[in-house]
């Protein structure tokens, strides 16, 4: 479009963002400002009034503004039906942009919490929220009502998303509970440029024109997922959310926003370095690390928390480092130079020294590390209830060991109380090696070469927790970890070693406390003990079975929320082959609570979430196959069996254990990429399938024939999923070729992206489970209730919302504490008398006059048959049904019972 430079430019358009205009917006609405020589105005054809949109002191400046408008905004003109909507939108948008810009441009050092408090008070007044509902943050934006945007303010509270707009006499008010959100998307279309879409079961809402849309979307996603955690378990309601307070108040940012940001950083920090779930990041800073293996200074970031110093290079996989403070002996500053400014050296007990440099605030950093060191207790392995450690031989001074590796403790004796079956203090595989011939043949030589490669790696990169973890480490893992080192490296890579050495005696105490105790979990464990690895000699006798029983029972007592879930027995039995009981227990903790969160519970939520990710990745990487797999319904079947057991139940043991090697190093990322590689290898056959059974036959046969020709252990009979029927012998697939292919084709998967996808999928999965629960409850009560199915579903939503409100705003979260998720769905949500009174007043036809609360209290006592001061949904709708659908006689009977004296 040719532009004519005039003193006044007139155009009809919609303003979508403030990116290039904010520098002149104050002048636009400032009546005392001098008139700029160049302006952009909005005026409709039949009006004598115009609105100033932007101004500039030079032709170059105003041209820059116009080009931005032309490139980003003019194409949306078609969405407006009339000029009045255009004018309303432009005026509201300009006011909103200026308000937001003024808020953001105030000096950062200025402490002015008043505006945030004012916004919080306004939020409570406009939306009728109680004082206990806290505002997290608020943003200027537009809500698209039909094809017309309404400029207003978006308020994000702990439990709700709220929007308010009042413009030219038109008011818009929205209140959405986070627990009702089914999907959050950030996208851009011609109709809704750069917008956030919020989906519930009943509607789709579009918000746009954020000055910082990424921050807003991230916060919305975080709040929605906290709500999903509340539906999944009680911990999110009950946990203490207090986090370290900043030294100075942060302007216009609520304490909750700060805490949520800190929580997100902590979760990312713990996931990156596989640290215990209570570790809190204190801070991080840019620096360089001297890496002796390649004699370079690698740029990256140092992270400091109460128990660890960690380093991550900026170049992915160049180097990761974890230094437990329990191992640190010396922290000292070295002399600065132009080549090496602000150096810092950290020495460990094993005589390893790490050199950091280019630290911006070295003195403060050293002080923080010193403070943490003074609070770090000495955690030395000592005698525990379940076993007695023998003294570990002193390592030579030249050894690069950062901590004593688990392998050094593998021969310690174990003594159990009288009456208990003794078990070995080392991996069961060493005790039940049936044939040692392989150790002397070509395979044994190959295994020795692998061990030697790792020994060289330990010498160059260190051994134990303080090992430099690089791309070279990953390459060695991909080639298969030697059997003698497998347990040690699993513990290190998973982070389980950290938790074990800092909790001496914990496992022994659990075993002692759980002995002789029986509950549903122990019954299920006992039933599955002999089904774990029945083909392996280690579990064909009481020694292996007893070890498996103790580990599973101890974990069930540690984490009653999970207790025991099928597939845990298969994974744990493999852990016991390479680790002693205590080590296997802590590996199981790492697996269930950090690496595969929410996998091992009654609803296998975590596995369903990753199944959704797998489907999404299939659409992205294998689009030809994706539609076919959806049609056959195969994804859900294969992902649960593959992910829950880490391929141990569907692949020969010798091959699957190599998958486990890579999993403990890479996490779920590797399971997803190898799953994609398996589908890719079978694409042609799968595309020709006619039904699910045929597809499962193809995949089952493929996995049955994934072999590990390098294994030194005798082949363990594999319970083939399917039998061949006269076909040609299937082609064998080398496990290392499969792993290599998975890295070549799908290694661009990023751990951060997978975590982001987990957020998205968790909304879908938990809401789907909630819908299933609602249908189950409605079916359970519909037979003898007068309400229709649709009415019961609506009543269930109201009843559940009332329960959740008591969790949000109740005293000390008492309602959340009383929810027992082991009960059937019908019994999980229960309300007390005060909650029932509120529902009674809002729903019943008898709600009028001062007698209503009295009637509500009497009806509650009538419905509360077990006298626990709580009623479930069935009891609730039974009472409602009598009032709404009973005949006159039934209603009179209810009224009569309500007026009986207590105890009659």
Tab-separated table of C-alpha atoms in Angstrom, residues 69-435:
chain	number	residue	atom	x	y	z
A	69	UNK	CA	-0.175	-1.913	11.953
A	70	UNK	CA	-0.338	-2.865	8.296
A	71	UNK	CA	1.613	-6.100	8.756
A	72	UNK	CA	-0.086	-7.270	11.926
A	73	UNK	CA	-3.533	-5.747	12.223
A	74	UNK	CA	-5.249	-4.597	9.060
A	75	UNK	CA	-5.942	-8.152	7.924
A	76	UNK	CA	-8.392	-8.615	10.840
A	77	UNK	CA	-10.785	-5.890	9.652
A	78	UNK	CA	-13.109	-8.466	8.140
A	79	UNK	CA	-14.153	-9.829	11.533
A	80	UNK	CA	-16.111	-6.675	12.440
A	81	UNK	CA	-19.751	-6.346	11.462
A	82	UNK	CA	-20.167	-2.585	11.897
A	83	UNK	CA	-18.252	0.626	12.529
A	84	UNK	CA	-19.570	0.943	16.081
A	85	UNK	CA	-17.828	-2.297	17.054
A	86	UNK	CA	-14.625	-1.014	15.443
A	87	UNK	CA	-14.749	2.237	17.408
A	88	UNK	CA	-15.607	0.481	20.679
A	89	UNK	CA	-12.759	-1.921	20.241
A	90	UNK	CA	-10.165	0.720	19.262
A	91	UNK	CA	-10.997	2.990	22.173
A	92	UNK	CA	-10.961	0.167	24.719
A	93	UNK	CA	-7.804	-1.297	23.325
A	94	UNK	CA	-5.872	1.985	23.447
A	95	UNK	CA	-6.912	2.583	27.054
A	96	UNK	CA	-5.949	-0.971	27.976
A	97	UNK	CA	-2.544	-0.747	26.309
A	98	UNK	CA	-1.733	2.506	28.066
A	99	UNK	CA	-2.798	1.149	31.466
A	100	UNK	CA	-0.697	-1.966	31.025
A	101	UNK	CA	2.301	-0.040	29.711
A	102	UNK	CA	2.204	2.464	32.558
A	103	UNK	CA	2.124	-0.448	34.990
A	104	UNK	CA	5.127	-2.108	33.378
A	105	UNK	CA	7.227	1.022	32.830
A	106	UNK	CA	7.367	2.176	36.453
A	107	UNK	CA	10.867	2.041	37.964
A	108	UNK	CA	11.692	-1.484	39.071
A	109	UNK	CA	13.302	-0.259	42.281
A	110	UNK	CA	10.105	1.488	43.368
A	111	UNK	CA	8.184	-0.508	45.934
A	112	UNK	CA	4.466	0.014	45.391
A	113	UNK	CA	2.396	-2.971	46.469
A	114	UNK	CA	-0.663	-0.749	46.670
A	115	UNK	CA	-1.750	-1.248	43.058
A	116	UNK	CA	-1.719	-5.002	43.393
A	117	UNK	CA	-3.752	-4.804	46.605
A	118	UNK	CA	-6.176	-2.502	44.848
A	119	UNK	CA	-6.551	-5.002	41.994
A	120	UNK	CA	-7.107	-7.834	44.484
A	121	UNK	CA	-9.850	-5.914	46.286
A	122	UNK	CA	-11.474	-5.058	42.962
A	123	UNK	CA	-11.344	-8.735	41.960
A	124	UNK	CA	-13.114	-9.825	45.155
A	125	UNK	CA	-15.790	-7.174	44.790
A	126	UNK	CA	-16.472	-7.799	41.109
A	127	UNK	CA	-16.594	-11.585	41.335
A	128	UNK	CA	-17.888	-12.109	44.878
A	129	UNK	CA	-14.776	-13.931	46.060
A	130	UNK	CA	-14.045	-14.373	49.792
A	131	UNK	CA	-10.913	-12.961	51.340
A	132	UNK	CA	-9.197	-16.345	51.390
A	133	UNK	CA	-9.216	-16.466	47.566
A	134	UNK	CA	-5.847	-15.015	46.582
A	135	UNK	CA	-5.003	-13.153	43.397
A	136	UNK	CA	-1.875	-14.420	41.647
A	137	UNK	CA	-1.636	-11.841	38.851
A	138	UNK	CA	-3.773	-9.724	36.539
A	139	UNK	CA	-3.409	-8.661	32.912
A	140	UNK	CA	-5.006	-6.276	30.454
A	141	UNK	CA	-6.471	-8.194	27.519
A	142	UNK	CA	-9.459	-8.681	25.262
A	143	UNK	CA	-12.117	-11.369	25.489
A	144	UNK	CA	-13.657	-12.274	22.139
A	145	UNK	CA	-17.410	-12.453	22.603
A	146	UNK	CA	-18.487	-13.842	19.267
A	147	UNK	CA	-16.579	-11.846	16.683
A	148	UNK	CA	-16.327	-8.721	18.821
A	149	UNK	CA	-13.471	-8.234	21.311
A	150	UNK	CA	-14.202	-6.816	24.764
A	151	UNK	CA	-11.295	-4.978	26.337
A	152	UNK	CA	-10.915	-5.613	30.072
A	153	UNK	CA	-8.859	-7.249	32.800
A	154	UNK	CA	-8.035	-10.913	33.274
A	155	UNK	CA	-7.582	-11.967	36.924
A	156	UNK	CA	-5.773	-15.242	37.646
A	157	UNK	CA	-6.465	-16.453	41.173
A	158	UNK	CA	-5.404	-19.644	42.895
A	159	UNK	CA	-8.646	-21.419	41.989
A	160	UNK	CA	-10.278	-19.324	39.255
A	161	UNK	CA	-9.810	-17.543	35.969
A	162	UNK	CA	-11.883	-14.351	35.947
A	163	UNK	CA	-12.471	-11.633	33.340
A	164	UNK	CA	-14.228	-8.289	33.707
A	165	UNK	CA	-14.993	-5.649	31.114
A	166	UNK	CA	-17.147	-2.536	31.298
A	167	UNK	CA	-17.038	-0.433	28.172
A	168	UNK	CA	-19.577	2.044	26.814
A	169	UNK	CA	-22.275	0.675	29.125
A	170	UNK	CA	-21.680	-2.980	28.248
A	171	UNK	CA	-20.521	-5.296	31.045
A	172	UNK	CA	-18.932	-8.737	30.642
A	173	UNK	CA	-18.130	-10.979	33.639
A	174	UNK	CA	-16.596	-14.465	33.467
A	175	UNK	CA	-15.660	-16.835	36.296
A	176	UNK	CA	-14.135	-20.245	35.494
A	177	UNK	CA	-12.766	-22.760	37.989
A	178	UNK	CA	-9.373	-24.161	37.035
A	179	UNK	CA	-10.680	-27.661	37.773
A	180	UNK	CA	-13.176	-27.186	34.928
A	181	UNK	CA	-10.523	-26.335	32.322
A	182	UNK	CA	-10.054	-29.178	29.851
A	183	UNK	CA	-7.558	-27.579	27.481
A	184	UNK	CA	-5.256	-24.573	27.213
A	185	UNK	CA	-3.787	-23.547	23.878
A	186	UNK	CA	-1.718	-20.648	22.639
A	187	UNK	CA	-2.189	-20.150	18.924
A	188	UNK	CA	-2.517	-17.589	16.160
A	189	UNK	CA	-5.156	-17.501	13.440
A	190	UNK	CA	-6.480	-14.852	11.107
A	191	UNK	CA	-9.532	-14.466	13.302
A	192	UNK	CA	-7.700	-14.516	16.642
A	193	UNK	CA	-4.093	-13.352	16.242
A	194	UNK	CA	-1.773	-14.379	19.104
A	195	UNK	CA	-4.475	-15.593	21.460
A	196	UNK	CA	-4.986	-17.991	24.370
A	197	UNK	CA	-7.829	-20.462	24.029
A	198	UNK	CA	-9.386	-21.754	27.259
A	199	UNK	CA	-11.650	-24.775	26.822
A	200	UNK	CA	-14.124	-26.205	29.313
A	201	UNK	CA	-16.683	-28.952	28.815
A	202	UNK	CA	-19.287	-26.381	27.799
A	203	UNK	CA	-17.454	-23.575	26.032
A	204	UNK	CA	-14.359	-22.267	24.281
A	205	UNK	CA	-13.083	-18.843	25.332
A	206	UNK	CA	-10.546	-16.721	23.463
A	207	UNK	CA	-8.349	-14.061	25.064
A	208	UNK	CA	-5.838	-11.950	23.157
A	209	UNK	CA	-3.826	-8.723	23.063
A	210	UNK	CA	-1.543	-9.549	25.959
A	211	UNK	CA	1.650	-7.525	26.202
A	212	UNK	CA	3.395	-10.638	27.536
A	213	UNK	CA	1.400	-13.577	26.268
A	214	UNK	CA	4.094	-16.168	27.069
A	215	UNK	CA	4.190	-15.242	30.754
A	216	UNK	CA	0.401	-15.231	30.964
A	217	UNK	CA	0.046	-18.607	29.265
A	218	UNK	CA	2.748	-20.196	31.419
A	219	UNK	CA	1.045	-19.003	34.607
A	220	UNK	CA	-2.378	-20.181	33.425
A	221	UNK	CA	-0.944	-23.585	32.585
A	222	UNK	CA	0.729	-23.853	35.974
A	223	UNK	CA	-2.464	-22.960	37.876
A	224	UNK	CA	-4.553	-25.373	35.802
A	225	UNK	CA	-2.144	-28.209	36.481
A	226	UNK	CA	-2.103	-27.497	40.201
A	227	UNK	CA	-5.887	-27.853	40.042
A	228	UNK	CA	-5.491	-31.181	38.237
A	229	UNK	CA	-3.157	-32.363	40.984
A	230	UNK	CA	-5.877	-31.483	43.493
A	231	UNK	CA	-8.317	-33.733	41.665
A	232	UNK	CA	-5.690	-36.474	41.535
A	233	UNK	CA	-4.688	-36.463	45.202
A	234	UNK	CA	-4.979	-34.483	48.402
A	235	UNK	CA	-1.360	-33.433	48.692
A	236	UNK	CA	-1.816	-30.291	46.603
A	237	UNK	CA	-4.444	-29.069	49.063
A	238	UNK	CA	-2.538	-30.081	52.152
A	239	UNK	CA	1.088	-29.329	51.334
A	240	UNK	CA	2.878	-26.326	52.777
A	241	UNK	CA	3.442	-23.941	49.913
A	242	UNK	CA	5.794	-21.587	51.795
A	243	UNK	CA	8.971	-20.707	49.926
A	244	UNK	CA	11.909	-18.389	50.758
A	245	UNK	CA	10.859	-14.749	50.674
A	246	UNK	CA	12.840	-12.259	48.551
A	247	UNK	CA	15.016	-9.704	50.296
A	248	UNK	CA	12.959	-6.860	48.819
A	249	UNK	CA	9.269	-6.856	47.934
A	250	UNK	CA	8.697	-7.299	44.225
A	251	UNK	CA	6.608	-4.543	42.754
A	252	UNK	CA	3.127	-5.456	41.541
A	253	UNK	CA	3.858	-9.173	41.916
A	254	UNK	CA	1.934	-11.132	44.503
A	255	UNK	CA	3.590	-13.467	46.942
A	256	UNK	CA	1.748	-16.329	45.235
A	257	UNK	CA	3.119	-15.394	41.817
A	258	UNK	CA	6.609	-15.326	43.255
A	259	UNK	CA	6.075	-18.672	44.964
A	260	UNK	CA	4.706	-20.261	41.801
A	261	UNK	CA	7.690	-19.009	39.811
A	262	UNK	CA	10.007	-20.446	42.465
A	263	UNK	CA	8.130	-23.746	42.410
A	264	UNK	CA	8.487	-24.000	38.618
A	265	UNK	CA	12.224	-23.318	38.842
A	266	UNK	CA	12.622	-25.885	41.616
A	267	UNK	CA	10.818	-28.556	39.609
A	268	UNK	CA	12.963	-27.871	36.558
A	269	UNK	CA	16.149	-27.921	38.666
A	270	UNK	CA	15.285	-31.214	40.356
A	271	UNK	CA	14.265	-32.846	37.079
A	272	UNK	CA	17.423	-31.729	35.280
A	273	UNK	CA	19.791	-33.124	37.903
A	274	UNK	CA	17.583	-35.946	39.318
A	275	UNK	CA	17.631	-34.525	42.839
A	276	UNK	CA	15.359	-35.424	45.794
A	277	UNK	CA	11.888	-33.894	45.640
A	278	UNK	CA	12.435	-31.660	48.694
A	279	UNK	CA	15.529	-29.939	47.241
A	280	UNK	CA	14.970	-26.184	46.735
A	281	UNK	CA	17.034	-24.052	44.379
A	282	UNK	CA	18.655	-21.073	46.114
A	283	UNK	CA	19.961	-19.382	42.967
A	284	UNK	CA	21.938	-19.743	39.766
A	285	UNK	CA	24.562	-17.740	37.915
A	286	UNK	CA	26.461	-17.799	34.635
A	287	UNK	CA	30.001	-19.133	34.821
A	288	UNK	CA	32.559	-21.351	33.104
A	289	UNK	CA	33.799	-24.771	34.218
A	290	UNK	CA	37.279	-26.127	33.526
A	291	UNK	CA	36.875	-29.634	32.082
A	292	UNK	CA	40.142	-31.577	32.366
A	293	UNK	CA	39.075	-34.280	29.921
A	294	UNK	CA	39.222	-31.822	27.000
A	295	UNK	CA	41.201	-28.993	28.683
A	296	UNK	CA	38.595	-26.317	28.006
A	297	UNK	CA	36.557	-23.730	29.877
A	298	UNK	CA	32.913	-24.607	29.103
A	299	UNK	CA	30.321	-21.816	29.486
A	300	UNK	CA	27.194	-22.684	31.404
A	301	UNK	CA	25.310	-22.053	34.624
A	302	UNK	CA	26.035	-22.975	38.233
A	303	UNK	CA	23.032	-23.875	40.397
A	304	UNK	CA	23.242	-23.798	44.191
A	305	UNK	CA	20.746	-25.355	46.585
A	306	UNK	CA	20.843	-26.368	50.232
A	307	UNK	CA	22.579	-29.700	49.542
A	308	UNK	CA	24.064	-29.534	46.029
A	309	UNK	CA	26.157	-27.503	43.626
A	310	UNK	CA	25.279	-28.324	40.019
A	311	UNK	CA	26.489	-27.191	36.625
A	312	UNK	CA	24.841	-27.415	33.195
A	313	UNK	CA	26.660	-26.344	30.050
A	314	UNK	CA	24.939	-24.045	27.577
A	315	UNK	CA	25.737	-26.453	24.756
A	316	UNK	CA	23.403	-29.405	25.260
A	317	UNK	CA	25.124	-32.547	26.575
A	318	UNK	CA	28.537	-30.875	26.639
A	319	UNK	CA	28.702	-31.370	30.399
A	320	UNK	CA	26.506	-31.845	33.475
A	321	UNK	CA	27.974	-31.942	36.960
A	322	UNK	CA	26.448	-32.710	40.379
A	323	UNK	CA	28.492	-32.031	43.536
A	324	UNK	CA	26.775	-33.027	46.801
A	325	UNK	CA	27.780	-30.673	49.602
A	326	UNK	CA	28.285	-33.714	51.838
A	327	UNK	CA	31.338	-34.488	49.685
A	328	UNK	CA	32.816	-30.961	49.659
A	329	UNK	CA	35.899	-30.328	51.771
A	330	UNK	CA	37.251	-26.981	50.522
A	331	UNK	CA	35.724	-23.964	48.773
A	332	UNK	CA	38.281	-21.279	48.024
A	333	UNK	CA	38.729	-18.217	45.861
A	334	UNK	CA	41.747	-18.075	43.569
A	335	UNK	CA	43.514	-15.001	42.200
A	336	UNK	CA	41.744	-13.350	39.288
A	337	UNK	CA	43.410	-12.675	35.980
A	338	UNK	CA	42.360	-11.250	32.631
A	339	UNK	CA	42.272	-14.770	31.218
A	340	UNK	CA	40.474	-16.320	34.203
A	341	UNK	CA	38.384	-13.707	36.082
A	342	UNK	CA	36.822	-14.524	39.466
A	343	UNK	CA	37.897	-18.178	39.734
A	344	UNK	CA	36.551	-20.521	42.386
A	345	UNK	CA	37.778	-24.015	43.251
A	346	UNK	CA	35.761	-26.702	45.016
A	347	UNK	CA	37.498	-29.809	46.365
A	348	UNK	CA	35.866	-33.070	47.448
A	349	UNK	CA	36.770	-35.865	49.829
A	350	UNK	CA	38.043	-37.985	46.970
A	351	UNK	CA	40.679	-35.417	46.018
A	352	UNK	CA	38.728	-34.158	42.977
A	353	UNK	CA	38.905	-30.414	42.359
A	354	UNK	CA	36.513	-28.419	40.187
A	355	UNK	CA	37.433	-24.985	38.826
A	356	UNK	CA	34.755	-22.416	38.053
A	357	UNK	CA	35.414	-18.931	36.677
A	358	UNK	CA	33.681	-15.827	35.307
A	359	UNK	CA	31.451	-15.651	38.376
A	360	UNK	CA	29.780	-12.257	38.615
A	361	UNK	CA	29.215	-12.156	42.382
A	362	UNK	CA	31.817	-14.555	43.654
A	363	UNK	CA	31.993	-13.280	47.244
A	364	UNK	CA	28.253	-13.618	47.781
A	365	UNK	CA	28.267	-17.070	46.160
A	366	UNK	CA	31.075	-18.308	48.410
A	367	UNK	CA	29.208	-17.025	51.448
A	368	UNK	CA	26.026	-18.851	50.431
A	369	UNK	CA	27.898	-22.103	49.829
A	370	UNK	CA	29.643	-21.716	53.198
A	371	UNK	CA	26.297	-21.206	54.932
A	372	UNK	CA	24.906	-24.364	53.363
A	373	UNK	CA	28.053	-26.323	54.205
A	374	UNK	CA	27.726	-25.410	57.872
A	375	UNK	CA	24.189	-26.813	57.889
A	376	UNK	CA	25.104	-29.993	55.985
A	377	UNK	CA	25.253	-32.998	58.330
A	378	UNK	CA	27.914	-35.628	57.748
A	379	UNK	CA	26.048	-38.503	56.101
A	380	UNK	CA	28.375	-41.456	56.303
A	381	UNK	CA	27.018	-44.976	55.676
A	382	UNK	CA	26.739	-46.794	58.970
A	383	UNK	CA	25.243	-49.943	60.391
A	384	UNK	CA	21.500	-50.176	59.863
A	385	UNK	CA	18.838	-52.514	61.090
A	386	UNK	CA	18.776	-54.671	57.999
A	387	UNK	CA	22.490	-55.149	57.481
A	388	UNK	CA	25.961	-54.489	58.858
A	389	UNK	CA	28.389	-52.665	56.584
A	390	UNK	CA	31.916	-53.938	56.355
A	391	UNK	CA	34.668	-51.367	56.154
A	392	UNK	CA	35.372	-50.206	52.610
A	393	UNK	CA	39.060	-50.439	51.679
A	394	UNK	CA	40.760	-47.081	51.316
A	395	UNK	CA	41.027	-46.009	47.715
A	396	UNK	CA	44.383	-45.064	46.249
A	397	UNK	CA	45.056	-41.330	46.250
A	398	UNK	CA	45.107	-41.292	42.459
A	399	UNK	CA	41.587	-42.639	42.211
A	400	UNK	CA	39.100	-40.149	40.806
A	401	UNK	CA	36.211	-41.585	42.818
A	402	UNK	CA	33.933	-38.808	44.044
A	403	UNK	CA	32.103	-41.077	46.482
A	404	UNK	CA	32.405	-44.712	47.345
A	405	UNK	CA	30.406	-46.389	44.599
A	406	UNK	CA	27.754	-48.945	45.380
A	407	UNK	CA	29.936	-51.673	43.913
A	408	UNK	CA	32.368	-51.179	46.772
A	409	UNK	CA	29.619	-52.146	49.198
A	410	UNK	CA	28.275	-55.120	47.311
A	411	UNK	CA	29.910	-57.729	49.536
A	412	UNK	CA	28.684	-56.490	52.877
A	413	UNK	CA	26.949	-59.198	54.950
A	414	UNK	CA	23.297	-58.920	55.880
A	415	UNK	CA	21.729	-60.251	59.068
A	416	UNK	CA	17.964	-60.446	59.583
A	417	UNK	CA	16.026	-61.006	62.711
A	418	UNK	CA	15.327	-64.561	63.754
A	419	UNK	CA	12.615	-66.182	61.720
A	420	UNK	CA	13.320	-64.123	58.624
A	421	UNK	CA	14.725	-65.683	55.490
A	422	UNK	CA	18.246	-64.313	54.899
A	423	UNK	CA	19.034	-62.719	51.562
A	424	UNK	CA	22.270	-61.702	49.909
A	425	UNK	CA	23.651	-58.184	50.100
A	426	UNK	CA	24.320	-58.117	46.380
A	427	UNK	CA	22.380	-58.454	43.161
A	428	UNK	CA	20.625	-61.808	42.800
A	429	UNK	CA	22.057	-62.267	39.321
A	430	UNK	CA	25.490	-62.942	40.793
A	431	UNK	CA	24.100	-65.658	43.031
A	432	UNK	CA	22.081	-67.387	40.325
A	433	UNK	CA	24.385	-67.299	37.347
A	434	UNK	CA	23.690	-70.761	35.972
A	435	UNK	CA	26.523	-70.995	33.502
